[in-house]
Amino acid sequence: MATPRRSLLVANPTARSGKAKRYIQKAMEALEETRLDPEFFATLPEGATVGALAERLEREDVARVIYMGGDGTCSEAAKRSILARERAGVDAPLGMLPMGTANDQGRSFGVPAGIKALPRNVAVIAAGIEQWLDVGRIEALDERGEPVATDLWFDSCGVGLSARILYTRNRDREFVERMPLVRRFYRDKLVYTSAALRNLLSGMVTRTSFSAELSIDGETSELTGVTDLLVQGTILYAGDWIFDHSAKPDDGRFEVVVLHGHTDWAAAAIGGHKHNPVTNDDLEVLGMPRREVPKGKQIELRLFRPAGLDTIPAQIDGEEWISTDHYRIEN
């Protein structure tokens, strides 16, 4: 059998208010010019992309899969790669053409986003530059400890405020999509910022904190007053924050960031911003304690909700996920 050369470009042609179609055409042309033999594969609704893409790969004529879009598209394309390998032994590397708002995956590897970066990113793919990436497996468990949902993630997963902001942002997006004039201006980071501010203000008058039992590689700790808990796979979170400068995407361990209250959340936002010159020592002078970020391979999380708090939202890779009170995560 001849060595596969085909490049499968995975993207959503309906994204970015129709602009994606033009971007996809430019990407196909750039891949053709570099003799990467491109073929377009459109993402499918309701999570159907993973299975369909795995079936396409099982024909064994694809040398590489290239995602074009945000972190969600990256996650879908990466999942299909793992599924195809498990089902048929087909293993194809994943190329990056980031176009999303946060672009955590791309930025963590120094790959810029946007149409202007397209020629450079195609050149990186053509050169065959590769980097390994840890994969997380998460289980949501019921009150008996039985799995009710299982999924893979590559960027981050978490419960609490960040997931609640994500939920609010998604509802705002759905509302704005029905208003053509408004959606031209109220989009991307503006929508996220608005959702974040509203949830922060709401949290000042409505209790959203919770308690948790956190186990990292067998060491268990009891947490109270938790507003947000994040498990990080890549270096960057939400495109702009680095909570642990020693983190690596392929070290076999995930970083666990626990935030208590709005002051702690603000300290993390200030101290963790990638362009922020404020050091941990500076934060200590301001009365904000030095942040310790534990890390591990196996993580188990049990949540305890106060009266009146019906659910604690959850997310994986920037997408809403099932909400329970018990999760198991492993690298």
mmCIF file of C-alpha atoms in Angstrom:
data_model
loop_
_atom_site.group_PDB
_atom_site.id
_atom_site.type_symbol
_atom_site.label_atom_id
_atom_site.label_comp_id
_atom_site.label_asym_id
_atom_site.label_seq_id
_atom_site.Cartn_x
_atom_site.Cartn_y
_atom_site.Cartn_z
ATOM 1 C CA MET A 1 0.000 0.000 0.000
ATOM 2 C CA ALA A 2 1.279 3.455 -0.927
ATOM 3 C CA THR A 3 2.075 5.865 1.900
ATOM 4 C CA PRO A 4 -1.005 8.080 2.566
ATOM 5 C CA ARG A 5 -0.595 11.761 1.697
ATOM 6 C CA ARG A 6 -4.130 13.092 2.032
ATOM 7 C CA SER A 7 -4.860 15.856 4.555
ATOM 8 C CA LEU A 8 -8.376 15.890 5.999
ATOM 9 C CA LEU A 9 -9.423 19.461 6.856
ATOM 10 C CA VAL A 10 -12.083 19.440 9.592
ATOM 11 C CA ALA A 11 -14.080 22.650 10.013
ATOM 12 C CA ASN A 12 -17.566 24.070 10.513
ATOM 13 C CA PRO A 13 -18.619 25.974 7.356
ATOM 14 C CA THR A 14 -21.451 27.745 9.217
ATOM 15 C CA ALA A 15 -19.219 29.243 11.933
ATOM 16 C CA ARG A 16 -18.372 32.934 12.392
ATOM 17 C CA SER A 17 -21.584 34.153 10.758
ATOM 18 C CA GLY A 18 -20.701 32.636 7.379
ATOM 19 C CA LYS A 19 -17.098 33.876 7.236
ATOM 20 C CA ALA A 20 -15.867 30.327 7.810
ATOM 21 C CA LYS A 21 -16.652 29.325 4.223
ATOM 22 C CA ARG A 22 -14.172 31.892 2.891
ATOM 23 C CA TYR A 23 -11.559 30.858 5.439
ATOM 24 C CA ILE A 24 -11.989 27.189 4.547
ATOM 25 C CA GLN A 25 -11.475 27.969 0.866
ATOM 26 C CA LYS A 26 -8.267 29.858 1.650
ATOM 27 C CA ALA A 27 -7.051 26.959 3.784
ATOM 28 C CA MET A 28 -7.789 24.432 1.045
ATOM 29 C CA GLU A 29 -5.848 26.570 -1.431
ATOM 30 C CA ALA A 30 -2.875 26.903 0.939
ATOM 31 C CA LEU A 31 -2.809 23.154 1.587
ATOM 32 C CA GLU A 32 -3.013 22.476 -2.143
ATOM 33 C CA GLU A 33 -0.104 24.833 -2.815
ATOM 34 C CA THR A 34 2.053 22.935 -0.319
ATOM 35 C CA ARG A 35 1.048 19.617 -1.943
ATOM 36 C CA LEU A 36 -0.682 18.277 1.128
ATOM 37 C CA ASP A 37 -3.580 16.841 -0.947
ATOM 38 C CA PRO A 38 -6.469 18.395 1.030
ATOM 39 C CA GLU A 39 -9.970 16.985 1.426
ATOM 40 C CA PHE A 40 -12.682 18.878 3.303
ATOM 41 C CA PHE A 41 -14.719 17.252 6.090
ATOM 42 C CA ALA A 42 -17.541 19.354 7.574
ATOM 43 C CA THR A 43 -18.312 19.007 11.281
ATOM 44 C CA LEU A 44 -21.691 17.487 12.104
ATOM 45 C CA PRO A 45 -24.276 18.606 14.681
ATOM 46 C CA GLU A 46 -25.093 16.929 18.003
ATOM 47 C CA GLY A 47 -21.671 15.348 18.489
ATOM 48 C CA ALA A 48 -21.865 13.176 15.364
ATOM 49 C CA THR A 49 -18.487 14.387 14.059
ATOM 50 C CA VAL A 50 -16.382 12.019 16.167
ATOM 51 C CA GLY A 51 -17.916 8.766 14.917
ATOM 52 C CA ALA A 52 -18.230 9.878 11.289
ATOM 53 C CA LEU A 53 -14.649 11.115 11.214
ATOM 54 C CA ALA A 54 -13.372 7.871 12.713
ATOM 55 C CA GLU A 55 -15.191 5.929 9.985
ATOM 56 C CA ARG A 56 -13.600 8.114 7.315
ATOM 57 C CA LEU A 57 -10.137 7.527 8.763
ATOM 58 C CA GLU A 58 -10.618 3.776 8.762
ATOM 59 C CA ARG A 59 -10.234 3.855 4.978
ATOM 60 C CA GLU A 60 -6.518 4.313 5.799
ATOM 61 C CA ASP A 61 -5.746 6.854 3.070
ATOM 62 C CA VAL A 62 -5.321 9.907 5.343
ATOM 63 C CA ALA A 63 -1.846 11.027 6.422
ATOM 64 C CA ARG A 64 -3.016 13.761 8.803
ATOM 65 C CA VAL A 65 -6.147 15.428 10.152
ATOM 66 C CA ILE A 66 -6.142 19.228 10.345
ATOM 67 C CA TYR A 67 -8.682 21.073 12.444
ATOM 68 C CA MET A 68 -9.702 24.617 11.535
ATOM 69 C CA GLY A 69 -11.693 26.461 14.177
ATOM 70 C CA GLY A 70 -11.788 26.858 17.933
ATOM 71 C CA ASP A 71 -10.906 24.603 20.843
ATOM 72 C CA GLY A 72 -14.205 22.731 20.421
ATOM 73 C CA THR A 73 -13.328 21.722 16.859
ATOM 74 C CA CYS A 74 -9.864 20.712 18.047
ATOM 75 C CA SER A 75 -11.414 18.508 20.727
ATOM 76 C CA GLU A 76 -13.744 16.794 18.248
ATOM 77 C CA ALA A 77 -10.929 16.114 15.795
ATOM 78 C CA ALA A 78 -8.636 14.787 18.529
ATOM 79 C CA LYS A 79 -11.327 12.453 19.859
ATOM 80 C CA ARG A 80 -11.822 10.932 16.425
ATOM 81 C CA SER A 81 -8.099 10.255 16.190
ATOM 82 C CA ILE A 82 -8.182 8.277 19.427
ATOM 83 C CA LEU A 83 -11.380 6.461 18.413
ATOM 84 C CA ALA A 84 -9.946 5.481 15.022
ATOM 85 C CA ARG A 85 -6.806 4.173 16.694
ATOM 86 C CA GLU A 86 -8.802 2.135 19.213
ATOM 87 C CA ARG A 87 -11.211 0.711 16.624
ATOM 88 C CA ALA A 88 -8.947 0.076 13.647
ATOM 89 C CA GLY A 89 -5.361 0.803 14.649
ATOM 90 C CA VAL A 90 -5.325 3.906 12.429
ATOM 91 C CA ASP A 91 -3.089 6.636 13.846
ATOM 92 C CA ALA A 92 -2.950 10.049 12.147
ATOM 93 C CA PRO A 93 -1.401 13.210 13.664
ATOM 94 C CA LEU A 94 -3.529 16.312 14.265
ATOM 95 C CA GLY A 95 -2.596 19.585 12.566
ATOM 96 C CA MET A 96 -3.669 23.005 13.874
ATOM 97 C CA LEU A 97 -5.233 25.927 12.007
ATOM 98 C CA PRO A 98 -6.732 27.807 14.993
ATOM 99 C CA MET A 99 -9.510 30.337 14.391
ATOM 100 C CA GLY A 100 -11.235 30.444 17.774
ATOM 101 C CA THR A 101 -11.526 33.161 20.408
ATOM 102 C CA ALA A 102 -9.561 31.529 23.226
ATOM 103 C CA ASN A 103 -7.320 29.170 21.200
ATOM 104 C CA ASP A 104 -5.938 27.526 24.348
ATOM 105 C CA GLN A 105 -4.609 24.541 22.419
ATOM 106 C CA GLY A 106 -2.826 26.540 19.731
ATOM 107 C CA ARG A 107 -1.394 29.224 22.016
ATOM 108 C CA SER A 108 -0.057 26.603 24.406
ATOM 109 C CA PHE A 109 2.107 25.365 21.523
ATOM 110 C CA GLY A 110 2.952 28.790 20.089
ATOM 111 C CA VAL A 111 0.520 28.453 17.177
ATOM 112 C CA PRO A 112 -1.265 31.796 16.546
ATOM 113 C CA ALA A 113 -4.905 32.046 15.509
ATOM 114 C CA GLY A 114 -6.573 33.840 12.623
ATOM 115 C CA ILE A 115 -6.591 33.984 8.865
ATOM 116 C CA LYS A 116 -3.394 36.074 8.765
ATOM 117 C CA ALA A 117 -1.498 33.243 10.464
ATOM 118 C CA LEU A 118 -2.735 30.686 7.933
ATOM 119 C CA PRO A 119 0.399 30.574 5.689
ATOM 120 C CA ARG A 120 2.711 30.169 8.695
ATOM 121 C CA ASN A 121 0.578 27.465 10.278
ATOM 122 C CA VAL A 122 0.287 25.514 7.022
ATOM 123 C CA ALA A 123 4.083 25.673 6.706
ATOM 124 C CA VAL A 124 4.431 24.198 10.226
ATOM 125 C CA ILE A 125 2.131 21.320 9.255
ATOM 126 C CA ALA A 126 4.002 20.725 6.000
ATOM 127 C CA ALA A 127 7.288 20.590 7.926
ATOM 128 C CA GLY A 128 5.896 17.770 10.074
ATOM 129 C CA ILE A 129 6.650 19.447 13.426
ATOM 130 C CA GLU A 130 4.982 17.369 16.165
ATOM 131 C CA GLN A 131 4.282 17.734 19.901
ATOM 132 C CA TRP A 132 2.752 15.169 22.249
ATOM 133 C CA LEU A 133 -0.318 16.116 24.311
ATOM 134 C CA ASP A 134 -1.792 14.548 27.449
ATOM 135 C CA VAL A 135 -5.373 13.302 27.175
ATOM 136 C CA GLY A 136 -7.808 13.402 30.077
ATOM 137 C CA ARG A 137 -10.605 10.934 30.655
ATOM 138 C CA ILE A 138 -13.466 12.092 32.869
ATOM 139 C CA GLU A 139 -16.329 10.118 34.390
ATOM 140 C CA ALA A 140 -19.451 11.600 35.946
ATOM 141 C CA LEU A 141 -20.741 9.295 38.695
ATOM 142 C CA ASP A 142 -24.155 8.995 40.321
ATOM 143 C CA GLU A 143 -24.885 8.718 44.053
ATOM 144 C CA ARG A 144 -24.022 4.981 43.943
ATOM 145 C CA GLY A 145 -20.660 5.667 42.308
ATOM 146 C CA GLU A 146 -21.796 4.286 38.946
ATOM 147 C CA PRO A 147 -20.682 6.122 35.761
ATOM 148 C CA VAL A 148 -23.472 8.040 34.019
ATOM 149 C CA ALA A 149 -21.230 9.703 31.423
ATOM 150 C CA THR A 150 -17.655 9.354 30.171
ATOM 151 C CA ASP A 151 -15.713 11.608 27.828
ATOM 152 C CA LEU A 152 -12.235 12.710 26.789
ATOM 153 C CA TRP A 153 -10.817 16.214 27.177
ATOM 154 C CA PHE A 154 -7.603 17.943 26.097
ATOM 155 C CA ASP A 155 -7.622 21.540 27.376
ATOM 156 C CA SER A 156 -9.434 21.748 30.706
ATOM 157 C CA CYS A 157 -12.383 20.549 32.706
ATOM 158 C CA GLY A 158 -13.947 22.097 35.752
ATOM 159 C CA VAL A 159 -16.923 22.860 37.961
ATOM 160 C CA GLY A 160 -18.256 26.045 39.500
ATOM 161 C CA LEU A 161 -18.029 29.665 38.422
ATOM 162 C CA SER A 162 -16.167 29.202 35.131
ATOM 163 C CA ALA A 163 -18.672 26.587 33.981
ATOM 164 C CA ARG A 164 -21.538 28.841 35.116
ATOM 165 C CA ILE A 165 -20.089 31.715 33.060
ATOM 166 C CA LEU A 166 -19.854 29.369 30.080
ATOM 167 C CA TYR A 167 -23.511 28.413 30.497
ATOM 168 C CA THR A 168 -24.559 32.084 30.611
ATOM 169 C CA ARG A 169 -22.405 32.903 27.574
ATOM 170 C CA ASN A 170 -23.984 30.098 25.552
ATOM 171 C CA ARG A 171 -27.516 31.260 26.387
ATOM 172 C CA ASP A 172 -26.509 34.811 25.383
ATOM 173 C CA ARG A 173 -25.126 33.530 22.089
ATOM 174 C CA GLU A 174 -28.348 31.684 21.332
ATOM 175 C CA PHE A 175 -30.357 34.839 22.032
ATOM 176 C CA VAL A 176 -28.089 37.126 19.989
ATOM 177 C CA GLU A 177 -28.099 34.757 16.995
ATOM 178 C CA ARG A 178 -31.771 35.655 16.526
ATOM 179 C CA MET A 179 -30.863 39.362 16.294
ATOM 180 C CA PRO A 180 -28.726 39.938 13.139
ATOM 181 C CA LEU A 181 -27.886 43.584 13.867
ATOM 182 C CA VAL A 182 -26.840 42.954 17.474
ATOM 183 C CA ARG A 183 -24.762 39.849 16.724
ATOM 184 C CA ARG A 184 -22.437 41.900 14.489
ATOM 185 C CA PHE A 185 -21.135 43.696 17.591
ATOM 186 C CA TYR A 186 -22.035 41.539 20.596
ATOM 187 C CA ARG A 187 -19.863 38.463 20.047
ATOM 188 C CA ASP A 188 -16.710 36.556 20.995
ATOM 189 C CA LYS A 189 -14.913 37.981 24.068
ATOM 190 C CA LEU A 190 -17.513 40.706 24.587
ATOM 191 C CA VAL A 191 -20.165 38.033 25.188
ATOM 192 C CA TYR A 192 -17.842 36.141 27.543
ATOM 193 C CA THR A 193 -16.902 39.298 29.484
ATOM 194 C CA SER A 194 -20.544 40.249 29.921
ATOM 195 C CA ALA A 195 -21.406 36.754 31.167
ATOM 196 C CA ALA A 196 -18.464 36.808 33.596
ATOM 197 C CA LEU A 197 -19.383 40.187 35.096
ATOM 198 C CA ARG A 198 -23.021 39.223 35.559
ATOM 199 C CA ASN A 199 -22.117 35.973 37.308
ATOM 200 C CA LEU A 200 -19.589 37.712 39.553
ATOM 201 C CA LEU A 201 -22.150 40.322 40.588
ATOM 202 C CA SER A 202 -24.811 37.667 41.104
ATOM 203 C CA GLY A 203 -22.415 35.676 43.285
ATOM 204 C CA MET A 204 -22.142 38.619 45.674
ATOM 205 C CA VAL A 205 -25.818 38.377 46.606
ATOM 206 C CA THR A 206 -26.573 34.700 45.937
ATOM 207 C CA ARG A 207 -24.558 31.873 47.464
ATOM 208 C CA THR A 208 -22.858 29.797 44.786
ATOM 209 C CA SER A 209 -19.917 28.424 46.800
ATOM 210 C CA PHE A 210 -19.726 24.765 47.770
ATOM 211 C CA SER A 211 -17.592 22.252 49.672
ATOM 212 C CA ALA A 212 -15.581 19.457 48.106
ATOM 213 C CA GLU A 213 -13.481 16.410 48.819
ATOM 214 C CA LEU A 214 -10.508 16.431 46.459
ATOM 215 C CA SER A 215 -8.236 13.432 45.994
ATOM 216 C CA ILE A 216 -5.050 13.760 43.913
ATOM 217 C CA ASP A 217 -3.060 10.552 43.441
ATOM 218 C CA GLY A 218 -4.473 9.161 46.685
ATOM 219 C CA GLU A 219 -3.968 12.268 48.855
ATOM 220 C CA THR A 220 -7.313 13.651 50.004
ATOM 221 C CA SER A 221 -8.129 17.158 51.219
ATOM 222 C CA GLU A 222 -11.353 18.773 52.419
ATOM 223 C CA LEU A 223 -12.231 22.096 50.778
ATOM 224 C CA THR A 224 -14.786 24.690 51.870
ATOM 225 C CA GLY A 225 -16.019 27.915 50.320
ATOM 226 C CA VAL A 226 -15.060 26.790 46.816
ATOM 227 C CA THR A 227 -16.347 28.934 43.955
ATOM 228 C CA ASP A 228 -14.366 27.386 41.102
ATOM 229 C CA LEU A 229 -12.287 24.264 40.550
ATOM 230 C CA LEU A 230 -10.310 23.764 37.336
ATOM 231 C CA VAL A 231 -8.245 20.850 36.075
ATOM 232 C CA GLN A 232 -5.766 21.992 33.434
ATOM 233 C CA GLY A 233 -4.172 19.963 30.655
ATOM 234 C CA THR A 234 -2.671 22.738 28.535
ATOM 235 C CA ILE A 235 -0.591 25.649 29.808
ATOM 236 C CA LEU A 236 -3.113 28.394 28.986
ATOM 237 C CA TYR A 237 -6.633 28.772 30.340
ATOM 238 C CA ALA A 238 -9.261 30.831 28.462
ATOM 239 C CA GLY A 239 -6.582 32.142 26.121
ATOM 240 C CA ASP A 240 -4.952 34.494 28.635
ATOM 241 C CA TRP A 241 -4.199 32.836 31.994
ATOM 242 C CA ILE A 242 -1.262 30.726 33.153
ATOM 243 C CA PHE A 243 -1.778 29.368 36.672
ATOM 244 C CA ASP A 244 1.404 27.273 36.768
ATOM 245 C CA HIS A 245 4.435 28.356 34.759
ATOM 246 C CA SER A 246 6.061 24.960 35.275
ATOM 247 C CA ALA A 247 3.156 23.159 33.582
ATOM 248 C CA LYS A 248 3.782 21.095 30.468
ATOM 249 C CA PRO A 249 1.220 19.629 28.044
ATOM 250 C CA ASP A 250 2.897 16.214 27.955
ATOM 251 C CA ASP A 251 4.198 15.544 31.481
ATOM 252 C CA GLY A 252 1.518 12.994 32.371
ATOM 253 C CA ARG A 253 0.001 15.213 35.080
ATOM 254 C CA PHE A 254 -2.838 17.724 35.309
ATOM 255 C CA GLU A 255 -2.765 20.960 37.326
ATOM 256 C CA VAL A 256 -5.617 21.536 39.791
ATOM 257 C CA VAL A 257 -6.635 25.142 40.481
ATOM 258 C CA VAL A 258 -8.991 25.751 43.411
ATOM 259 C CA LEU A 259 -10.521 29.197 43.918
ATOM 260 C CA HIS A 260 -12.254 30.368 47.098
ATOM 261 C CA GLY A 261 -14.500 33.420 46.836
ATOM 262 C CA HIS A 262 -14.383 36.524 44.677
ATOM 263 C CA THR A 263 -11.159 37.903 46.176
ATOM 264 C CA ASP A 264 -9.329 34.685 45.372
ATOM 265 C CA TRP A 265 -10.862 34.646 41.894
ATOM 266 C CA ALA A 266 -9.658 38.226 41.321
ATOM 267 C CA ALA A 267 -6.164 37.370 42.594
ATOM 268 C CA ALA A 268 -5.980 34.433 40.192
ATOM 269 C CA ALA A 269 -7.185 36.609 37.324
ATOM 270 C CA ILE A 270 -4.556 39.264 38.097
ATOM 271 C CA GLY A 271 -1.633 37.055 39.030
ATOM 272 C CA GLY A 272 -2.245 34.443 36.355
ATOM 273 C CA HIS A 273 -2.615 36.730 33.357
ATOM 274 C CA LYS A 274 0.109 35.966 30.825
ATOM 275 C CA HIS A 275 1.049 39.657 30.362
ATOM 276 C CA ASN A 276 0.826 40.633 34.014
ATOM 277 C CA PRO A 277 4.117 41.844 35.600
ATOM 278 C CA VAL A 278 2.779 41.333 39.139
ATOM 279 C CA THR A 279 4.625 38.483 40.870
ATOM 280 C CA ASN A 280 3.505 36.160 43.661
ATOM 281 C CA ASP A 281 5.616 38.248 46.060
ATOM 282 C CA ASP A 282 3.711 41.381 44.986
ATOM 283 C CA LEU A 283 0.391 39.653 45.643
ATOM 284 C CA GLU A 284 1.535 38.611 49.118
ATOM 285 C CA VAL A 285 2.307 42.267 49.932
ATOM 286 C CA LEU A 286 -1.289 43.075 48.933
ATOM 287 C CA GLY A 287 -2.539 40.401 51.320
ATOM 288 C CA MET A 288 -3.202 37.812 48.632
ATOM 289 C CA PRO A 289 -1.504 34.492 49.529
ATOM 290 C CA ARG A 290 0.890 32.712 47.195
ATOM 291 C CA ARG A 291 -1.056 30.235 45.079
ATOM 292 C CA GLU A 292 -0.054 26.597 45.266
ATOM 293 C CA VAL A 293 -1.130 24.515 42.283
ATOM 294 C CA PRO A 294 -1.084 20.769 43.012
ATOM 295 C CA LYS A 295 -0.852 18.341 40.118
ATOM 296 C CA GLY A 296 -1.413 14.661 39.589
ATOM 297 C CA LYS A 297 -2.368 11.803 37.308
ATOM 298 C CA GLN A 298 -5.526 10.537 39.026
ATOM 299 C CA ILE A 299 -8.056 12.981 40.454
ATOM 300 C CA GLU A 300 -11.350 12.321 42.207
ATOM 301 C CA LEU A 301 -13.794 15.042 43.176
ATOM 302 C CA ARG A 302 -16.882 14.875 45.391
ATOM 303 C CA LEU A 303 -19.055 17.975 45.670
ATOM 304 C CA PHE A 304 -21.287 19.005 48.567
ATOM 305 C CA ARG A 305 -23.933 21.590 47.730
ATOM 306 C CA PRO A 306 -25.465 23.915 50.331
ATOM 307 C CA ALA A 307 -29.223 24.183 50.660
ATOM 308 C CA GLY A 308 -30.659 26.198 47.792
ATOM 309 C CA LEU A 309 -27.909 25.382 45.291
ATOM 310 C CA ASP A 310 -29.584 22.931 42.922
ATOM 311 C CA THR A 311 -26.648 22.161 40.630
ATOM 312 C CA ILE A 312 -22.968 22.950 40.203
ATOM 313 C CA PRO A 313 -22.295 23.459 36.467
ATOM 314 C CA ALA A 314 -19.512 21.496 34.773
ATOM 315 C CA GLN A 315 -17.525 21.944 31.565
ATOM 316 C CA ILE A 316 -14.954 20.098 29.474
ATOM 317 C CA ASP A 317 -12.907 21.896 26.821
ATOM 318 C CA GLY A 318 -15.163 24.942 26.982
ATOM 319 C CA GLU A 319 -18.357 22.952 26.376
ATOM 320 C CA GLU A 320 -21.169 22.365 28.868
ATOM 321 C CA TRP A 321 -21.104 18.881 30.377
ATOM 322 C CA ILE A 322 -23.270 16.779 32.646
ATOM 323 C CA SER A 323 -23.613 18.074 36.194
ATOM 324 C CA THR A 324 -23.283 15.594 39.071
ATOM 325 C CA ASP A 325 -21.717 15.630 42.545
ATOM 326 C CA HIS A 326 -18.961 13.095 41.848
ATOM 327 C CA TYR A 327 -16.261 13.016 39.148
ATOM 328 C CA ARG A 328 -13.264 10.844 38.413
ATOM 329 C CA ILE A 329 -10.467 12.173 36.180
ATOM 330 C CA GLU A 330 -7.342 10.426 34.952
ATOM 331 C CA ASN A 331 -4.466 11.134 32.598
#
